[in-house]
Structure formats: structure tokens, C-alpha cells
Amino acid sequence: MSQLAIELPGLMLKNPIMPASGCFGFGQEYSKFYDLSQLGAIIIKAATEQARFGNPTPRVAETTAGMLNAIGLQNPGVEKIITEELPRLANYNVPVIANVAGSTIEEYEAVTEALSKSNDIAAIELNISCPNVKQGGVQFGTDPALAAEVTRRVKAMSNVPVYVKLSPNVTNIVMIAKAVEDAGADGLTMINTLTGMQINLNTRRPVLANTIGGLSGPAIKPLAIRMIYQVRQEVSIPIIGMGGISTAEDVLEFLLAGASAVAIGTANFLNPFVCPEVITALPHVLEKYGFASVADAIGKGHEDAKLHLSRT
Amino acid sequence: MIKRVLATITSSREIALDTIEMNLAIPEFASFSPIAPGQFVHIQIGSGVAHQLRRPISIADVDYEKQQITIIFKVIGTGTEELRKYRVQDQLDLLVPCGNGYPIEKIDSKKALLIGGGIGVPPLYYLAKKLVDKGVEVTSILGFQTKDHVFYEQAFQALGDCHVVTNDGSYGYQGFVTNVIETVQPTFDTFFSCGPTSMLKAVTNSLVDREGYISLEERMGCGVGACYACVIPSPNEKGFKKICQDGPVFLASEVSL
């Protein structure tokens, strides 16, 4: 196994770097900047059963070292994604993770069922944590019983491994993580955005048309690290970490906290080449801090922890 | 194709209140030519840590000999405040050229009406030059908040008739660009407009049965079509267009303002 390769349920990753859902569309725009086969995997934009237009604009606002977004799950619907987007991605040597969203458990099931007929996806990211839609999404991610229920039902429908994307907008994320692990999740992705808001001083009105949005970017990285560290101590399934990553040093910090791979989101907007640049830089950073491989670094931030460390 | 380059600032000056004009020398310039009027650059502010989002700024002019572009921006927030502090010889990280411009090669126009509002005026300058090069007669109506905000009046006058209007009447006509259209009654076959959405709405409403192109502005994320931040409803089959990727220039009938 090479220095950067890592194997997770359903995913043979040549490196642990993948663009995060919603920050990379369906890959076509960034394929003009570099060969997508360089990536460890791609998490595509959320799919719902029917096409969604999403929220009114403005949908984004910059904050200090971060940004707010309230796109509202705009997507062409799962069937169009399967027939138009997935075949284009099949031209690249890269596993595709489909992000499944919905307003009801039945919608999550329907999207999963449709995707299960496609041979073009390697895993599902179950989006129970989108803060930007009025119904569904985040409510499934903030109630352990609901989170477990939707995980169980989607697992039953899916013929690929299911990674559940956790919301940070909870009091106790470990409780949710345990609930979805017990419900059969193959892995976790964390964290989704934090709900936030910005008010324009001149207009005295929220900048986002949706009033609130999801905060992402370097501003949330310490929160993501803390949550992954806590969840790693209590849960055995692998974690794909995300939240403000923009450098190979950030990646190592997530590995130390207990992530087995990472997703890069907001940083793609600033630097379209951030993913390949981080992949190139990662071997040097691993060596600099004394690790032979990605696998060697996973969970190593826990060695002095007093609490028991679960296997990774 | 969009590229990421480090451009060097060759000049920077305040041409009106809080309005900065910068010339940027672009490396590998030949690979970007020709740049269409209406296209924009997506500019990183500082190291990008504090400012996570680039700023989309229209291209106001292109100097093919000097391999430079001109941008004009208004200081309206922390990002543009930071941008104004850049000095000659400083470098700016750009994505260039972004979006689709005015399709002047395809347009069969003899008389064009250009309608610009505030910081929507700059892309119309490069457009006016290109139209005049093609032998098109150009009339411009430029709207600004006050006298202190007016810029490029002489530059537009050198290319054709130019009417300036200020909201408070401190310079030129008083009111809005639509008032001037009514007063002057310019003859034209095609209109081209860029400015705030409220102005574009008024313009397209008053010229509803005329052929025209509008350039939209919106808060953007990626600037390349991936993040779906800057969409506009459209009567097309998808129901929307992406401003950064499909636009920012659209046929007026293509989008629902």
C-alpha cells in the first residue's frame, strides 16, 4: 500500500483527499482545471427525489475566515444526476460518493433506491444535516432516534456502504454518532456546516435571503477537530473529516484527531487547485511530522488521551 | 478557459468617490485573448485566509499591446477596502477570464444604446470601444448616485453621445437612467445594460419589446459554476441560469429578474 492510500468501506482511496459535497458541483467545472483522477474520491452535490431550485439569492456571504451559504439543495433531481452527471464522472478513475438528501424518510429511501440501480457510485453520504432547507435535513441529524431510523431505512435500500453526515448543531454529537453506528452506518462524515447569520449594517437586514445559513471555512476547523476527536473515542466506524481544511497540515491535524480521510469544501472556491495541491504537499508534511503513511497518522492525536481509544 | 494567474498592478488611482481604477499586467496574456466585453476576473483578497471568497470584478478595458486589463471597483465592504490598499507592483491572484461576455461578433447592430448604473458602467466602456471598432454607433446613458461618483464621462463621449444622470441631480440629468431614456428618446436597434438589479428591472420593463443584453451582478462563491450561489430564474427547461458561468451577460428575455 502506498504512503497515501487508504481503504474504507466501499472506497479504495489512492489518497485521503476528496472535495466535499456542495463545493464541487458534479465535478465538470473543476475538470477544466485538473484531471479529476488525481483525487482520492469525489463527493457530489446533494441529490433529492425531484429537482429543486433552492433558495432565493443572495445565497452566500463572507465572514471572517469563513463563509455562510444557504443554497438550499439546488439539484436537478436524482434521475438526471444518474443519467447526465454520473456517466461523465465515470470517465475518471475516481470513486464517486453520492450525497443523499430529503425532506422525509420516504424521500431518502427513494433517492437511495434510484442510486442503487446505478453502477457509478461507490458509497452514499447520507445528508441528515443540511441546515438550509425548511423541512427535513437538519432535524434528522439533531435527534438520535430519527437519525438512527433514517440510517436503518437507507441502509436497507442501499447496495453500497452508507456514510452518515453529522450535524455540528447539536449538544452532544457523540450521542448521534453512536445512534447511527448502532443503526448500521458504515462510516461517518463530519462536520456539516454550523448555522450562522450575518446582518448588513446599512440595510439592517440579514445578508442571506434565507436569513440563516451554514458557516464553513477555516473559522470552524477547531470545532470539527474537537468533534471528530470526541467521536473517535466512542465510535468504531471510520470518519471522513471535514470543516475548514485548506492545507496538508490541516489534513494531518484531522488524521491525528481520528479521521481516516478528509474532504475539502470552501477552500475550492478560493483556490480551484487546492485538492491536487494538498495531495502533492501531503507526503512532505507526513514526513516532516514523523509519519510513514496516512494510515500511520490516523488517531495518533489520542495517544496521550486518558480516555479509551477505539480501534480505527 | 479560465486560468489562475498572478497579475501585477501597474497603476492604481481613485477616479471617483470610493471608486478605484487599476491596471493589471497579465502573464501568459496571449492565452486569454480575445477577452470579451462583459467577462470578469475573480480576485483573491490577501492571503485568502481572512477573506475566503474571491471578489468578481468586471473587466473595464483590455490593452492588447501592453498585455494589461483595466478593472474598476467601488469600495463597499471589507474585501474591496483591502483591495484598494494594494499598490503598484503588488500582485493579485486572479481567475481570468470568467463568464461569458456580450456576444458582439454575433450581434447585427447599427445603433447601440448602452445603459450603465454605478459600478455597472465599467464593462460597458470596453463594450463601447469594441462596438465602435465594428462600426456601430453608440449612445450611452450613465447613471450615478451623485456628482462625486461620476467617472469615465469623457471616455464615453469620445465614443459617441453620452448622457449622465445622477440620482440627486448634482450633475447632469436628475433621476434615473430610465428617465433619461424617456427624455432623450435615443434611436437604437439593440440595448446593452449593466447595473444593479433594480435598475436592470426598470430598464428591461421600459424596453420590454426591444432586443437587448443585460449583465447581472450577484454575490458569488466559486465564480466558475460549481457552487450554485449566483443563480437567476430563467424560462428555460432547467428553470435557472448560473450568473458566473452562463452569464453574467444574458439576453434580456433569457432571465427573470
Coordinates of C-alpha atoms in Angstrom, one line a residue:
Chain A
M1 CA 0.0 0.0 0.0
S2 CA 1.4 3.4 -0.9
Q3 CA 2.1 6.1 1.5
L4 CA -1.2 8.0 0.8
A5 CA -3.6 5.1 0.0
I6 CA -6.3 4.2 2.5
E7 CA -9.1 1.6 2.3
L8 CA -12.5 2.4 3.8
P9 CA -15.8 0.6 3.4
G10 CA -16.6 0.6 -0.4
L11 CA -13.7 3.0 -1.0
M12 CA -10.2 2.2 -2.2
L13 CA -8.7 5.6 -2.0
K14 CA -5.4 6.4 -3.7
N15 CA -5.1 9.3 -1.3
P16 CA -7.3 10.6 1.5
I17 CA -8.4 13.8 -0.2
M18 CA -11.8 14.4 -1.7
P19 CA -13.9 17.5 -2.5
A20 CA -16.8 18.0 -0.1
S21 CA -20.4 17.8 -1.3
G22 CA -21.9 21.0 -2.5
C23 CA -18.5 22.7 -3.1
F24 CA -17.6 20.9 -6.3
G25 CA -20.9 20.5 -8.2
F26 CA -20.7 17.3 -10.2
G27 CA -17.1 17.8 -11.0
Q28 CA -17.4 19.2 -14.5
E29 CA -16.3 22.8 -13.7
Y30 CA -13.1 21.7 -11.9
S31 CA -12.3 19.1 -14.5
K32 CA -11.3 22.1 -16.6
F33 CA -8.6 23.0 -14.1
Y34 CA -7.1 19.5 -13.5
D35 CA -7.6 15.8 -14.1
L36 CA -10.1 14.6 -11.5
S37 CA -8.4 11.1 -11.5
Q38 CA -5.9 12.7 -9.1
L39 CA -8.5 12.9 -6.4
G40 CA -9.0 10.2 -3.7
A41 CA -12.7 10.4 -4.3
I42 CA -15.4 12.9 -5.2
I43 CA -18.5 13.7 -3.1
I44 CA -21.0 15.1 -5.5
K45 CA -23.7 17.7 -4.8
A46 CA -26.8 16.5 -2.8
A47 CA -29.5 14.6 -4.7
T48 CA -33.2 14.9 -3.9
E49 CA -36.0 12.9 -5.4
Q50 CA -37.3 15.8 -7.6
A51 CA -35.4 18.7 -9.0
R52 CA -35.0 21.6 -6.5
F53 CA -34.4 25.3 -7.4
G54 CA -33.2 26.1 -3.9
N55 CA -33.3 29.4 -2.0
P56 CA -33.5 33.0 -3.3
T57 CA -30.3 35.0 -3.6
P58 CA -28.1 36.2 -2.0
R59 CA -27.1 32.7 -1.1
V60 CA -23.6 33.3 0.2
A61 CA -21.9 35.8 2.5
E62 CA -18.3 36.1 3.5
T63 CA -17.4 36.0 7.2
T64 CA -14.1 36.3 8.9
A65 CA -12.1 33.3 7.8
G66 CA -15.3 31.7 6.7
M67 CA -18.5 32.0 4.7
L68 CA -22.2 31.4 5.1
N69 CA -24.2 29.6 2.5
A70 CA -27.9 28.9 2.0
I71 CA -28.0 27.3 -1.4
G72 CA -31.0 25.1 -0.4
L73 CA -30.0 21.8 -2.0
Q74 CA -30.4 23.0 -5.6
N75 CA -30.1 20.0 -7.8
P76 CA -31.6 18.5 -11.0
G77 CA -33.2 15.5 -9.2
V78 CA -31.7 12.1 -8.7
E79 CA -32.7 10.7 -12.1
K80 CA -31.0 13.4 -14.0
I81 CA -27.9 13.0 -11.8
I82 CA -27.8 9.3 -12.7
T83 CA -28.4 9.8 -16.4
E84 CA -26.4 13.0 -17.0
E85 CA -23.8 13.6 -14.3
L86 CA -22.6 10.1 -13.2
P87 CA -21.7 8.9 -16.7
R88 CA -19.5 11.9 -17.1
L89 CA -17.7 11.2 -13.9
A90 CA -17.3 7.6 -14.9
N91 CA -14.6 8.8 -17.4
Y92 CA -12.3 9.4 -14.4
N93 CA -10.5 6.8 -12.3
V94 CA -12.1 8.1 -9.0
P95 CA -14.7 6.7 -6.7
V96 CA -17.9 8.8 -6.5
I97 CA -19.8 9.2 -3.3
A98 CA -23.4 10.4 -3.8
N99 CA -24.9 12.7 -1.2
V100 CA -28.5 11.7 -0.5
A101 CA -30.9 14.4 0.9
G102 CA -34.6 14.6 1.5
S103 CA -37.5 16.1 3.4
T104 CA -39.0 12.8 4.6
I105 CA -37.6 9.3 5.3
E106 CA -39.5 8.1 2.2
E107 CA -37.6 10.6 0.0
Y108 CA -34.3 9.4 1.4
E109 CA -35.4 5.9 0.6
A110 CA -36.5 6.8 -2.9
V111 CA -33.2 8.6 -3.7
T112 CA -31.2 5.7 -2.3
E113 CA -33.2 3.2 -4.3
A114 CA -32.6 5.1 -7.5
L115 CA -28.9 5.5 -6.9
S116 CA -28.6 1.8 -6.0
K117 CA -29.5 1.0 -9.6
S118 CA -26.5 2.9 -10.8
N119 CA -23.1 1.2 -11.1
D120 CA -21.4 4.5 -11.0
I121 CA -21.3 5.2 -7.2
A122 CA -19.0 3.7 -4.6
A123 CA -20.8 4.9 -1.5
I124 CA -23.5 7.1 -0.2
E125 CA -23.2 10.1 2.1
L126 CA -26.5 10.3 4.0
N127 CA -27.1 14.0 4.4
I128 CA -29.1 14.3 7.6
S129 CA -27.6 17.6 8.4
C130 CA -28.3 20.2 5.8
P131 CA -29.3 23.4 7.7
N132 CA -30.7 25.2 4.7
V133 CA -34.0 23.6 3.8
K134 CA -37.2 24.3 5.7
Q135 CA -38.3 20.7 6.1
G136 CA -36.1 17.7 6.8
G137 CA -32.4 17.6 6.6
V138 CA -31.1 19.0 9.8
Q139 CA -34.0 17.7 12.0
F140 CA -32.9 14.2 11.2
G141 CA -29.4 15.0 12.3
T142 CA -30.3 16.5 15.6
D143 CA -32.5 13.8 17.1
P144 CA -30.7 10.5 17.8
A145 CA -33.8 8.3 17.3
L146 CA -34.7 10.0 14.0
A147 CA -31.0 9.8 12.8
A148 CA -31.0 6.1 13.6
E149 CA -34.3 5.5 11.9
V150 CA -33.3 7.2 8.6
T151 CA -29.9 5.4 8.7
R152 CA -31.5 2.0 9.2
R153 CA -34.0 2.6 6.4
V154 CA -31.4 3.9 3.9
K155 CA -29.0 1.1 4.8
A156 CA -31.8 -1.4 3.9
M157 CA -32.2 0.2 0.5
S158 CA -28.6 0.7 -0.4
N159 CA -26.2 -1.7 -2.1
V160 CA -23.2 0.4 -1.3
P161 CA -21.8 1.5 2.1
V162 CA -23.5 4.4 3.8
Y163 CA -21.6 7.2 5.5
V164 CA -23.8 9.4 7.6
K165 CA -23.0 13.1 7.6
L166 CA -23.3 14.6 11.0
S167 CA -24.6 18.0 12.0
P168 CA -22.5 20.0 14.5
N169 CA -25.6 21.9 15.5
V170 CA -26.2 19.6 18.5
T171 CA -25.4 19.5 22.1
N172 CA -23.9 16.0 22.1
I173 CA -22.6 14.8 18.8
V174 CA -21.2 11.6 20.3
M175 CA -24.8 10.5 21.1
I176 CA -25.8 11.0 17.4
A177 CA -22.7 9.2 16.2
K178 CA -23.4 6.2 18.4
A179 CA -27.0 6.1 17.4
V180 CA -26.2 5.9 13.6
E181 CA -23.4 3.5 14.2
D182 CA -25.8 1.2 16.1
A183 CA -28.3 1.6 13.2
G184 CA -25.7 0.2 10.8
A185 CA -23.8 3.1 9.3
D186 CA -20.6 2.0 7.6
G187 CA -18.9 5.3 8.4
L188 CA -19.3 9.0 9.4
T189 CA -18.6 12.2 7.6
M190 CA -18.3 15.2 9.8
I191 CA -18.9 18.0 10.2
N192 CA -21.5 19.7 8.2
T193 CA -21.8 23.5 8.5
L194 CA -22.8 25.4 11.6
T195 CA -25.9 27.5 11.4
G196 CA -24.9 31.2 11.4
M197 CA -26.2 34.6 10.4
Q198 CA -24.9 38.0 9.2
I199 CA -26.7 41.3 9.3
N200 CA -25.9 44.2 6.9
L201 CA -25.4 47.4 8.9
N202 CA -26.8 49.7 6.2
T203 CA -29.9 47.8 5.4
R204 CA -30.3 46.3 8.9
R205 CA -31.4 43.1 7.2
P206 CA -29.8 39.6 7.1
V207 CA -27.4 39.4 4.2
L208 CA -28.7 36.0 3.2
A209 CA -32.1 35.9 1.6
N210 CA -32.7 32.7 3.7
T211 CA -31.8 34.7 6.8
I212 CA -29.6 31.9 8.2
G213 CA -27.1 29.8 6.5
G214 CA -24.3 27.3 7.1
L215 CA -20.9 28.5 8.3
S216 CA -17.9 26.8 6.8
G217 CA -14.2 27.6 6.2
P218 CA -11.2 27.8 8.5
A219 CA -13.3 29.5 11.2
I220 CA -14.9 26.2 12.0
K221 CA -11.9 23.9 11.9
P222 CA -11.3 23.8 15.7
L223 CA -14.9 22.7 16.2
A224 CA -14.5 20.0 13.6
I225 CA -11.3 18.8 15.2
R226 CA -12.9 18.7 18.7
M227 CA -16.0 16.8 17.5
I228 CA -14.0 14.2 15.5
Y229 CA -11.7 13.7 18.4
Q230 CA -14.6 13.1 20.8
V231 CA -16.5 10.9 18.4
R232 CA -13.3 8.9 17.6
Q233 CA -13.1 7.9 21.3
E234 CA -16.6 6.5 21.4
V235 CA -17.3 5.1 17.9
S236 CA -15.5 2.4 15.8
I237 CA -16.6 3.1 12.3
P238 CA -14.3 5.2 10.1
I239 CA -14.7 9.0 9.9
I240 CA -14.2 11.2 6.8
G241 CA -13.3 14.5 8.3
M242 CA -14.2 18.0 7.0
G243 CA -14.5 21.6 8.2
G244 CA -12.1 24.3 7.1
I245 CA -9.4 22.2 5.6
S246 CA -7.2 24.1 3.2
T247 CA -3.6 22.8 3.7
A248 CA -1.8 19.4 4.1
E249 CA -1.1 20.5 7.7
D250 CA -4.8 20.7 8.3
V251 CA -5.2 17.2 6.8
L252 CA -2.7 15.8 9.3
E253 CA -4.5 17.5 12.2
F254 CA -7.7 15.8 11.1
L255 CA -5.9 12.4 10.8
L256 CA -4.5 12.9 14.3
A257 CA -8.0 13.7 15.6
G258 CA -9.1 10.4 14.2
A259 CA -10.3 10.9 10.7
S260 CA -9.3 8.3 8.1
A261 CA -9.8 10.6 5.1
V262 CA -10.8 14.2 4.6
A263 CA -13.0 16.3 2.4
I264 CA -12.1 19.9 1.3
G265 CA -15.0 22.2 0.7
T266 CA -14.9 26.0 0.9
A267 CA -11.2 26.2 0.0
N268 CA -12.1 25.1 -3.5
F269 CA -13.7 28.4 -4.1
L270 CA -10.6 30.4 -3.2
N271 CA -8.2 28.1 -4.9
P272 CA -9.6 25.7 -7.6
F273 CA -6.4 23.7 -7.4
V274 CA -6.5 23.2 -3.6
C275 CA -7.2 19.5 -3.7
P276 CA -4.3 18.5 -6.0
E277 CA -2.0 20.9 -4.2
V278 CA -2.8 19.4 -0.9
I279 CA -2.3 15.9 -2.3
T280 CA 1.1 16.9 -3.6
A281 CA 2.1 18.5 -0.3
L282 CA 0.8 15.7 2.0
P283 CA 3.8 13.3 1.7
H284 CA 6.2 16.0 2.8
V285 CA 4.0 17.0 5.7
L286 CA 3.7 13.4 6.9
E287 CA 7.4 13.0 6.7
K288 CA 8.1 16.3 8.5
Y289 CA 6.0 15.2 11.4
G290 CA 7.3 11.7 11.6
F291 CA 4.7 9.6 9.9
A292 CA 5.4 6.9 7.3
S293 CA 1.9 7.0 5.8
V294 CA -1.6 8.3 6.1
A295 CA -2.6 5.1 7.9
D296 CA 0.2 5.6 10.3
A297 CA -1.1 9.0 11.4
I298 CA -4.8 8.1 11.9
G299 CA -5.9 8.7 15.5
K300 CA -2.3 9.4 16.7
G301 CA -3.6 12.6 18.4
H302 CA -5.2 10.3 21.0
E303 CA -2.1 8.6 22.3
D304 CA -1.8 10.7 25.5
A305 CA -5.5 10.9 26.0
K306 CA -6.7 9.4 29.3
L307 CA -9.9 8.1 27.7
H308 CA -10.0 4.8 25.9
L309 CA -9.3 5.0 22.2
S310 CA -11.5 2.8 20.0
R311 CA -9.9 0.9 17.1
T312 CA -9.7 2.9 13.9
Chain B
M1 CA -10.5 28.6 -20.5
I2 CA -10.2 30.1 -17.0
K3 CA -6.7 30.2 -15.6
R4 CA -5.3 31.2 -12.2
V5 CA -2.6 33.8 -12.6
L6 CA -0.6 36.3 -10.6
A7 CA -1.2 39.7 -12.2
T8 CA 1.0 42.7 -11.4
I9 CA -0.6 46.1 -10.6
T10 CA 0.8 48.7 -12.9
S11 CA -1.4 51.6 -11.8
S12 CA -4.0 52.4 -9.2
R13 CA -6.0 55.6 -8.8
E14 CA -9.2 56.8 -7.3
I15 CA -11.3 58.1 -10.3
A16 CA -14.4 59.0 -8.3
L17 CA -15.6 58.7 -4.7
D18 CA -14.6 55.3 -3.4
T19 CA -14.1 54.2 -7.0
I20 CA -10.7 52.7 -7.9
E21 CA -9.3 52.0 -11.3
M22 CA -6.4 49.5 -11.6
N23 CA -4.4 48.4 -14.5
L24 CA -3.1 44.8 -14.2
A25 CA -0.4 43.2 -16.3
I26 CA -1.4 39.7 -17.1
P27 CA 1.2 36.9 -17.6
E28 CA 0.6 34.5 -20.5
F29 CA -1.7 37.1 -21.9
A30 CA -1.9 35.6 -25.3
S31 CA -3.6 32.5 -24.0
F32 CA -6.6 34.7 -22.8
S33 CA -7.1 36.6 -26.0
P34 CA -9.5 37.7 -27.0
I35 CA -11.3 38.8 -23.8
A36 CA -15.0 39.6 -24.5
P37 CA -16.5 42.7 -23.0
G38 CA -18.6 41.7 -20.0
Q39 CA -16.3 39.0 -18.8
F40 CA -14.9 39.3 -15.3
V41 CA -11.9 38.5 -13.1
H42 CA -12.3 36.7 -9.8
I43 CA -9.8 38.3 -7.3
Q44 CA -8.3 36.8 -4.2
I45 CA -8.1 39.3 -1.3
G46 CA -4.8 39.0 0.6
S47 CA -3.7 35.5 1.6
G48 CA -7.3 34.3 1.4
V49 CA -7.4 33.2 5.0
A50 CA -9.4 36.2 6.4
H51 CA -11.3 36.6 3.0
Q52 CA -12.4 33.2 2.0
L53 CA -14.3 34.4 -1.1
R54 CA -12.8 36.0 -4.2
R55 CA -14.4 39.2 -5.5
P56 CA -15.8 39.2 -9.0
I57 CA -14.9 42.4 -10.8
S58 CA -15.7 43.3 -14.4
I59 CA -13.1 43.9 -17.0
A60 CA -13.4 47.6 -18.0
D61 CA -10.8 47.6 -20.7
V62 CA -8.1 45.5 -22.4
D63 CA -4.8 46.8 -23.7
Y64 CA -3.6 44.0 -26.1
E65 CA -0.3 45.8 -26.7
K66 CA 0.7 46.3 -23.1
Q67 CA -0.9 42.9 -22.2
Q68 CA -3.0 44.6 -19.5
I69 CA -6.5 44.7 -18.3
T70 CA -8.3 47.5 -16.5
I71 CA -10.6 46.9 -13.6
I72 CA -12.8 49.5 -11.8
F73 CA -14.3 48.7 -8.4
K74 CA -16.2 50.5 -5.7
V75 CA -15.1 50.2 -2.1
I76 CA -18.2 48.9 -0.4
G77 CA -17.0 46.4 2.2
T78 CA -14.0 44.8 3.9
G79 CA -12.8 43.0 0.8
T80 CA -12.8 46.0 -1.5
E81 CA -11.4 48.1 1.3
E82 CA -8.5 45.7 1.4
L83 CA -8.2 45.7 -2.4
R84 CA -7.9 49.5 -2.5
K85 CA -4.8 49.3 -0.3
Y86 CA -2.8 47.4 -3.0
R87 CA -0.1 49.4 -4.6
V88 CA 1.7 49.5 -7.9
Q89 CA 4.0 46.4 -8.3
D90 CA 1.9 44.4 -5.8
Q91 CA 0.5 41.1 -7.2
L92 CA -3.1 39.9 -7.3
D93 CA -4.2 36.3 -7.6
L94 CA -6.8 36.2 -10.4
L95 CA -9.1 33.7 -12.0
V96 CA -9.3 35.0 -15.6
P97 CA -11.3 35.4 -17.8
C98 CA -14.6 34.3 -16.1
G99 CA -18.1 34.1 -17.5
N100 CA -19.4 34.9 -21.0
G101 CA -19.4 38.4 -22.3
Y102 CA -21.6 40.4 -24.7
P103 CA -21.6 38.3 -28.0
I104 CA -20.7 41.3 -30.1
E105 CA -19.4 39.1 -33.0
K106 CA -22.8 37.6 -33.4
I107 CA -24.9 40.8 -33.0
D108 CA -26.0 42.6 -36.1
S109 CA -26.4 46.1 -34.7
K110 CA -26.1 49.5 -36.4
K111 CA -27.0 51.7 -33.4
A112 CA -26.5 50.6 -29.8
L113 CA -27.8 52.0 -26.6
L114 CA -25.6 51.5 -23.6
I115 CA -27.2 51.9 -20.2
G116 CA -24.9 51.7 -17.1
G117 CA -25.6 52.3 -13.5
G118 CA -22.8 53.0 -10.9
I119 CA -20.2 50.2 -10.8
G120 CA -22.1 48.6 -13.8
V121 CA -20.6 51.3 -16.0
P122 CA -17.1 49.8 -16.4
P123 CA -17.8 46.7 -18.5
L124 CA -19.8 49.0 -20.9
Y125 CA -16.6 51.0 -21.6
Y126 CA -14.8 48.1 -23.2
L127 CA -18.0 47.1 -24.9
A128 CA -18.4 50.6 -26.3
K129 CA -14.9 50.5 -27.7
K130 CA -15.5 47.1 -29.3
L131 CA -18.8 48.2 -30.8
V132 CA -17.2 51.4 -32.3
D133 CA -14.4 49.3 -33.7
K134 CA -17.1 47.3 -35.5
G135 CA -18.7 50.5 -36.9
V136 CA -21.6 50.5 -34.6
E137 CA -23.0 53.9 -33.5
V138 CA -23.0 54.1 -29.7
T139 CA -25.2 56.2 -27.4
S140 CA -24.5 55.9 -23.7
I141 CA -26.7 56.7 -20.7
L142 CA -24.7 56.5 -17.4
G143 CA -26.3 56.8 -14.0
F144 CA -24.5 57.6 -10.8
Q145 CA -25.6 58.4 -7.2
T146 CA -24.1 61.9 -7.1
K147 CA -21.6 64.2 -8.9
D148 CA -18.8 62.7 -6.8
H149 CA -19.5 59.2 -8.1
V150 CA -19.3 60.1 -11.8
F151 CA -16.4 58.6 -13.8
Y152 CA -15.5 57.9 -17.5
E153 CA -17.9 60.6 -18.9
Q154 CA -15.2 61.9 -21.3
A155 CA -14.1 58.4 -22.2
F156 CA -17.7 57.5 -23.3
Q157 CA -18.1 60.9 -25.0
A158 CA -15.1 60.1 -27.2
L159 CA -17.0 57.1 -28.5
G160 CA -20.5 58.7 -29.1
D161 CA -23.3 60.6 -27.4
C162 CA -23.1 60.3 -23.6
H163 CA -25.8 61.4 -21.2
V164 CA -25.0 61.4 -17.4
V165 CA -27.8 61.3 -14.8
T166 CA -27.4 61.5 -11.0
N167 CA -30.0 60.4 -8.5
D168 CA -29.8 63.7 -6.6
G169 CA -29.4 65.9 -9.7
S170 CA -26.0 67.2 -8.6
Y171 CA -24.6 66.5 -12.1
G172 CA -26.3 66.1 -15.5
Y173 CA -29.9 65.0 -15.5
Q174 CA -31.7 64.3 -12.3
G175 CA -33.3 60.9 -11.6
F176 CA -32.7 57.5 -13.1
V177 CA -31.4 56.2 -16.3
T178 CA -35.0 55.3 -17.4
N179 CA -36.0 58.9 -17.0
V180 CA -33.2 59.8 -19.5
I181 CA -34.3 57.2 -22.0
E182 CA -37.8 58.8 -21.9
T183 CA -36.4 62.3 -22.2
V184 CA -33.8 61.7 -24.9
Q185 CA -35.7 59.1 -26.9
P186 CA -32.5 57.7 -28.4
T187 CA -32.7 55.7 -31.6
F188 CA -31.2 52.3 -31.4
D189 CA -31.7 48.7 -32.5
T190 CA -30.0 46.9 -29.6
F191 CA -29.5 47.9 -26.0
F192 CA -26.8 46.7 -23.6
S193 CA -27.2 47.3 -19.9
C194 CA -25.3 46.7 -16.7
G195 CA -26.0 47.8 -13.2
P196 CA -27.9 47.0 -10.0
T197 CA -30.8 44.5 -10.4
S198 CA -33.3 47.2 -9.5
M199 CA -32.0 49.3 -12.4
L200 CA -32.0 46.4 -14.8
K201 CA -35.6 45.6 -13.9
A202 CA -36.6 49.2 -14.7
V203 CA -34.6 49.2 -17.9
T204 CA -36.0 45.9 -19.2
N205 CA -39.5 46.9 -18.2
S206 CA -39.3 50.1 -20.2
L207 CA -37.7 48.4 -23.2
V208 CA -39.7 45.3 -23.0
D209 CA -40.2 44.7 -26.7
R210 CA -36.6 45.7 -27.7
E211 CA -33.7 43.4 -28.2
G212 CA -31.1 43.8 -25.5
Y213 CA -28.5 42.3 -23.4
I214 CA -28.0 42.7 -19.6
S215 CA -25.2 41.9 -17.3
L216 CA -26.1 40.8 -13.8
E217 CA -24.2 41.1 -10.5
E218 CA -24.7 38.8 -7.6
R219 CA -22.7 37.6 -4.6
M220 CA -20.6 34.7 -5.9
G221 CA -18.9 31.8 -4.4
C222 CA -16.6 29.8 -6.7
G223 CA -17.1 32.0 -9.8
V224 CA -16.8 29.0 -12.1
G225 CA -20.2 27.4 -11.9
A226 CA -19.8 24.7 -9.2
C227 CA -21.4 26.2 -6.1
Y228 CA -24.8 27.4 -7.3
A229 CA -24.6 30.6 -5.2
C230 CA -25.3 33.0 -8.0
V231 CA -28.3 31.7 -9.9
I232 CA -31.2 33.5 -11.6
P233 CA -34.6 32.1 -12.5
S234 CA -34.9 31.5 -16.3
P235 CA -37.8 30.4 -18.5
N236 CA -35.5 27.6 -19.9
E237 CA -36.0 23.9 -19.2
K238 CA -33.8 23.9 -16.2
G239 CA -35.6 26.9 -14.7
F240 CA -32.4 28.8 -13.8
K241 CA -29.1 30.0 -15.1
K242 CA -25.8 30.4 -13.3
I243 CA -24.7 34.0 -13.4
C244 CA -21.0 33.3 -13.2
Q245 CA -20.9 30.5 -15.7
D246 CA -23.8 31.0 -18.1
G247 CA -23.6 34.8 -17.7
P248 CA -23.0 37.3 -16.4
V249 CA -24.4 38.6 -19.7
F250 CA -27.8 37.4 -20.8
L251 CA -30.3 38.2 -23.4
A252 CA -32.9 40.3 -21.5
S253 CA -35.6 37.7 -22.4
E254 CA -33.4 34.8 -21.1
V255 CA -33.7 35.5 -17.4
S256 CA -36.5 36.6 -14.9
L257 CA -35.3 39.5 -12.9

